Amino acid sequence: MTNDEVGDLVDRYRVVRSHTEELAAPFSAEDQTVQSMPDVSPMKWHRAHTTWFFETFVLGMADESHVPVDPTFSTLFNSYYVAVGPRYERAARGVISRPGSAEVGEYRRRVDEAMLALLAADDDPAIAEVTILGLNHEQQHQELMAMDIKHVLSRNPLVNRPGVIDWSPAPTSQESLQAFEGGLCQLGVDPATPFSFDNEGPQHQIFVAPFSLADRLVTNRRYLAFIDDGGYERPDLWLSDGWALAQAQGWEAPLYWERGASGWEEFTLLGRGGLDLERPVAHVSYYEADAFARWAEARLPTEAEWEVAVRALGATDDERHGTLHPTGVGDDHFGSLWQWTQSAYAPYPGFAPAAGAVGEYNGKFMINNQVLRGSACVTPPGHSRPSYRNFFNPGSRWMFSGIRLASGAS
Amino acid sequence: MTNDEVGDLVDRYRVVRSHTEELAAPFSAEDQTVQSMPDVSPMKWHRAHTTWFFETFVLGMADESHVPVDPTFSTLFNSYYVAVGPRYERAARGVISRPGSAEVGEYRRRVDEAMLALLAADDDPAIAEVTILGLNHEQQHQELMAMDIKHVLSRNPLVNRPGVIDWSPAPTSQESLQAFEGGLCQLGVDPATPFSFDNEGPQHQIFVAPFSLADRLVTNRRYLAFIDDGGYERPDLWLSDGWALAQAQGWEAPLYWERGASGWEEFTLLGRGGLDLERPVAHVSYYEADAFARWAEARLPTEAEWEVAVRALGATDDERHGTLHPTGVGDDHFGSLWQWTQSAYAPYPGFAPAAGAVGEYNGKFMINNQVLRGSACVTPPGHSRPSYRNFFNPGSRWMFSGIRLASGAS
Amino acid sequence: MTNDEVGDLVDRYRVVRSHTEELAAPFSAEDQTVQSMPDVSPMKWHRAHTTWFFETFVLGMADESHVPVDPTFSTLFNSYYVAVGPRYERAARGVISRPGSAEVGEYRRRVDEAMLALLAADDDPAIAEVTILGLNHEQQHQELMAMDIKHVLSRNPLVNRPGVIDWSPAPTSQESLQAFEGGLCQLGVDPATPFSFDNEGPQHQIFVAPFSLADRLVTNRRYLAFIDDGGYERPDLWLSDGWALAQAQGWEAPLYWERGASGWEEFTLLGRGGLDLERPVAHVSYYEADAFARWAEARLPTEAEWEVAVRALGATDDERHGTLHPTGVGDDHFGSLWQWTQSAYAPYPGFAPAAGAVGEYNGKFMINNQVLRGSACVTPPGHSRPSYRNFFNPGSRWMFSGIRLASGAS
Amino acid sequence: MTNDEVGDLVDRYRVVRSHTEELAAPFSAEDQTVQSMPDVSPMKWHRAHTTWFFETFVLGMADESHVPVDPTFSTLFNSYYVAVGPRYERAARGVISRPGSAEVGEYRRRVDEAMLALLAADDDPAIAEVTILGLNHEQQHQELMAMDIKHVLSRNPLVNRPGVIDWSPAPTSQESLQAFEGGLCQLGVDPATPFSFDNEGPQHQIFVAPFSLADRLVTNRRYLAFIDDGGYERPDLWLSDGWALAQAQGWEAPLYWERGASGWEEFTLLGRGGLDLERPVAHVSYYEADAFARWAEARLPTEAEWEVAVRALGATDDERHGTLHPTGVGDDHFGSLWQWTQSAYAPYPGFAPAAGAVGEYNGKFMINNQVLRGSACVTPPGHSRPSYRNFFNPGSRWMFSGIRLASGAS
């Protein structure tokens, strides 16, 4: 690496790592300890786990004699890297009171000190590569921190005064469909892209039939019409597993909606308030998105359609994200809400995971998940691409997920 | 319909309906009552449910004033047709002792009588169409009856003398890979095919990269090498959900294998006996098939690759199924074991389910399932096609599932 | 034993064993296979288990070289006798289709033949003793057969025509309280009693304060007043565990009650019919009995009070059981419904279980159960005594249990 | 009340309330937030709940217009007082991050201020009575705080340095049995006792047969002999429910024992260390205590025997608790470990719960629990009496429970 590249990486390291602590700052030690469901991790766990990643995969690689800050952290803050050693039971992360929030802060400081020293002293490209992976990994956890703390605080009857953070998608308006030609297209990340996750490639050919894609996300107003038309009471609109889950959990609306005295209310980190009908509907599962699309006589796009259209539109995750273009075309492909696709999360042709423990990253989740595309209002700046593949179980609702409709041969 | 067509349909009706009773004949009233896990249905339930299908969708359609043989049967023997009315809880089918096995036989006779009278008297194509659907539906349940009774009897310590039925795939030999060119191909059922399920179409274009596909299924011998190499103890070989399930259920081998005094044994309806190393490995989940393929440095095929290859080979489900061709090329694409593909079960572009209750048939299961292709030794004769799409949850093992490897860009 | 005694025992053996088969005769092979909840056993299991008892503990004791009719039966039909060997998982008894109902009948015939030969040939008092225990054991299972088949058939929507058996308590009338003096009393079985279970002794002294006991069981009419007064909606009336269970299972009335078009209905083996207000309320848990008593400003008796009162009254289980005396005093202590007491099931002072496997009989259940006294309309003739201690978990409802109130210092 | 009595109550209020905060002081905000199993409550919950008791039952009674410090606290910190209003789901107490530990401290200060003002100003005996009840209630929670935080920290791999608190029973030595005559005795609290819980009375007559009671608790040494003799592998020693639970949870030793490199270790709040063989065995369930007693050819005492013996011995909970008398007689009836009795927790004859919500206190738990007598090393000073009845589910192990043997007619 050149000195400039080293300098850039050091800067980027500082920025990303600081952003995590800024995100956590408004939340108390107690807020950061709670795990409100197995999918959620405590905020201090995220702060420690992302640090463990650098300690294990960068400091440990650069210096095999690296003495861990605390050997128990290897067990506590390993997540799914089975190859690296024993892990603490995921669903019991909320039982771990120690290290506390302040001690995690100290752990971060010590690892940062070592990392910054290493990056300044060493221009080994392998170190740079894993560091960059670690920073992207930390950005993913920044979004998880937002999703998770929202869920944690939503379980508490005191949440009508939780904070001053507004993580909501920007208002939008009624969508209309735009036609795309399809044909033999390229799918997957351009090899020239500076960084991407392994699951975004290899780039490959795919045949896409002509299709139409909505220019904006579905609004709360439209979704309310679905509810009012019995959307949650008509099994014919639902996938079988979705209907079973909705019945078992008593779904009547998206997560965080509640019936108030004068109509539907929504919980955000600003408190519980009236539902804003102009904002995109958020916190819906794949099952709800799919049922809504069927009710609307449309369907969800495939991930290929989504990527083809976004490339054609030249939509990017710039500063205008989540807003309307002067042209009147919605530009909420990025920065508003992740968009469910009808594509199961699967390897692209020729996919090969990275070697070693880091290679556990993505491939092992390629079952029972659906792909979401775009990015959301809680996605860190710069952490999105047309080829980015997010994925969640079809029943999950605590992420910032929305609906973009499609039609034509799917 | 012409008289000949009517005659053919009457004959086919007799053949399919008799085959069900022949399958059930060796099993006692008690055998036919048991539900050994929620996925399994009692054999007498299958016999009644398939009959209910004809009574509800054919007799009821032909004559709206049709008086049901027994009104409670509508609740008891409806399966997933939510639109038709209340259903009896699936997991509690084993609690239903009445109607008994003989009474179900009587129900079948009475509905057959009415059906045969109707088919002879009425040449309404709509009636023929639903009747043909009903017969294909009944053939699906014939295979389920075999899968289910095998599971029921496997739970009983007395099974070392369960019967005289040999439902096992034919022996095979070491596979080798055959190359296919791929390119822009057609996927899905040819519109000229006399009958197909809605999920097999519409036929559509798809781009397939060059690939190789094994000419034979993986044998027990090969699979044993995987086990002996620690296949069930190495998380790096497994999908994350698969590893979790295997640990939770203590998997050490395929379903129905047991460690005996002198090595592995396998339970079949002929009793418990030594494992035949030359037979294809059966009763594996998708997770096991996928882990085995990773271990073998190969992968599972996509369903498109499978169909393209089978059409190129001209493989068909003829009488030689499950055996080797004189040419030395395996012909176990059909009639031996269903073959897991890496394709999630999803609608083809332009898929639209049939109208009405019958339309609940397939579309509503298009999530959380993987496609299997081919057919098995328990599949009724004539109930397979190159376009046929079977599907199961990736953790299921009680169906007759096997492994065909692929390689090349997937 | 004298010849007469041997003859008596042979006769008694024939009578008790035949009675089991008479009880089972109206029920089909399918009815006898079903296990509708873990507490229930299939009827053919009861028929086989009671036979296994004689084969194992009598034939096996008399002749150590006795060859079991079928070695697998030892696993299948052992219940809780851990000392005797492996047992088949209790909750999975409904999965066992083989041996079938007819084969169990054959098993019974073969063991009876051997038993009758043994009893005629051998006057060993030890054999007589275990045989008598086996007959009392079989009578207990006769009652379980009635309880269990009622539960099995209640789960089936076809039950409005289940059979011709009337197992219901006789009608009664409004109870009144009778005073008893108490003082230093004897509790437990008189040593002169020909047979009793180990848990009925040793006889011992106990101090009982003055108390009153109702002369009749609580009727459906009275219990309905409790329901109408919000009995199932007032947590203050309930024990904490009872309230939790009632909420979790949605109790609104005793088991087998259902709201019909014109009021409460009750399921019996005669079918579903209007609730008979004059009959004693049946199929209540301890929690319901206790809550009712609190609502009625009374309490449940202790088992000591019950036994002291019954001895004072001279109530016996004669042919008039479950009816009213000419004197107007209720005589439903026996033969109508078991009566919950507030006494936890515990060993009497000096209790020692019998030696060997037979000693597992009662002592090991002396926790988490409440004592019920008396007997019920489904209790076999001659199978009750003032000292008899029945016991069930406080949440159980499928046995024939009723309520007798008490008051005064408890 | 006289001025002196008011002064005494004010002093006592200060002492008890301060003790709670002293107990909590060593534990971080995170430690105080965790709920490690449904039976455990977070430490800050205990601190708030005991405060809520005074606010609701004393301040609210004294002044009906009392404005709660925070209305949401009524939901969050109500425990089982169904009559007082909605409650927050018990098993989800660990999800409540707010109010935090410091805010709970503030809540305590504000309620204390109001309470001290009220007690100084008002000599209403009803207020004094409920205040005294509240103080005893708080002392019960002080013991729960110790039990609960021990369990919380035991789940954390970092616990080898948890703190500086030594909550362990004092060493003891081999027990011997002392004979007691029994006869007609008085059971229950002497009416002259200044304070007792409702469940300790009414005092009543009971007949007790002659018996012997051990003068000391069972040691780890003795218990280890039981383990080494296969105590956890012999179902004949166990109650049926106990055996099932032990198998389901994989019990091999008391809670907090772990096999270390050089033998058994035990977790305490001083860290994990070698098992002290001279200390009484702690953290055993009723099932283990009962199985041990059977193995030792003894039994557990009834609560009547325990109380009769303790009164005869004149044992009291003085400063020597948990130690040996100069006479050589053990005096560990109090202050070492609670002692399981074979008595189910049930109302004494004539028991009537207090009126109103406070009356929910004890009576509603009189099912499915066994009585423990004495007190433990974590019981607050002055919070024990010969008539005190503690109770837990027979499967519970996280409280400081031990074993005292008995023999003779039980």
PDB file of N, CA and C in Angstrom, chain C residues 64 87 227:
ATOM      1  N   GLU C  64     -38.270 -69.378  36.988  1.00  0.00           N
ATOM      2  CA  GLU C  64     -37.282 -68.431  36.471  1.00  0.00           C
ATOM      3  C   GLU C  64     -36.935 -68.697  35.011  1.00  0.00           C
ATOM      4  N   ARG C  87     -37.884 -49.091  29.380  1.00  0.00           N
ATOM      5  CA  ARG C  87     -39.304 -48.867  29.134  1.00  0.00           C
ATOM      6  C   ARG C  87     -39.468 -48.066  27.861  1.00  0.00           C
ATOM      7  N   ILE C 227     -69.821 -20.612  38.178  1.00  0.00           N
ATOM      8  CA  ILE C 227     -69.410 -20.114  36.850  1.00  0.00           C
ATOM      9  C   ILE C 227     -70.111 -18.793  36.554  1.00  0.00           C
TER      10      ILE C 227
END
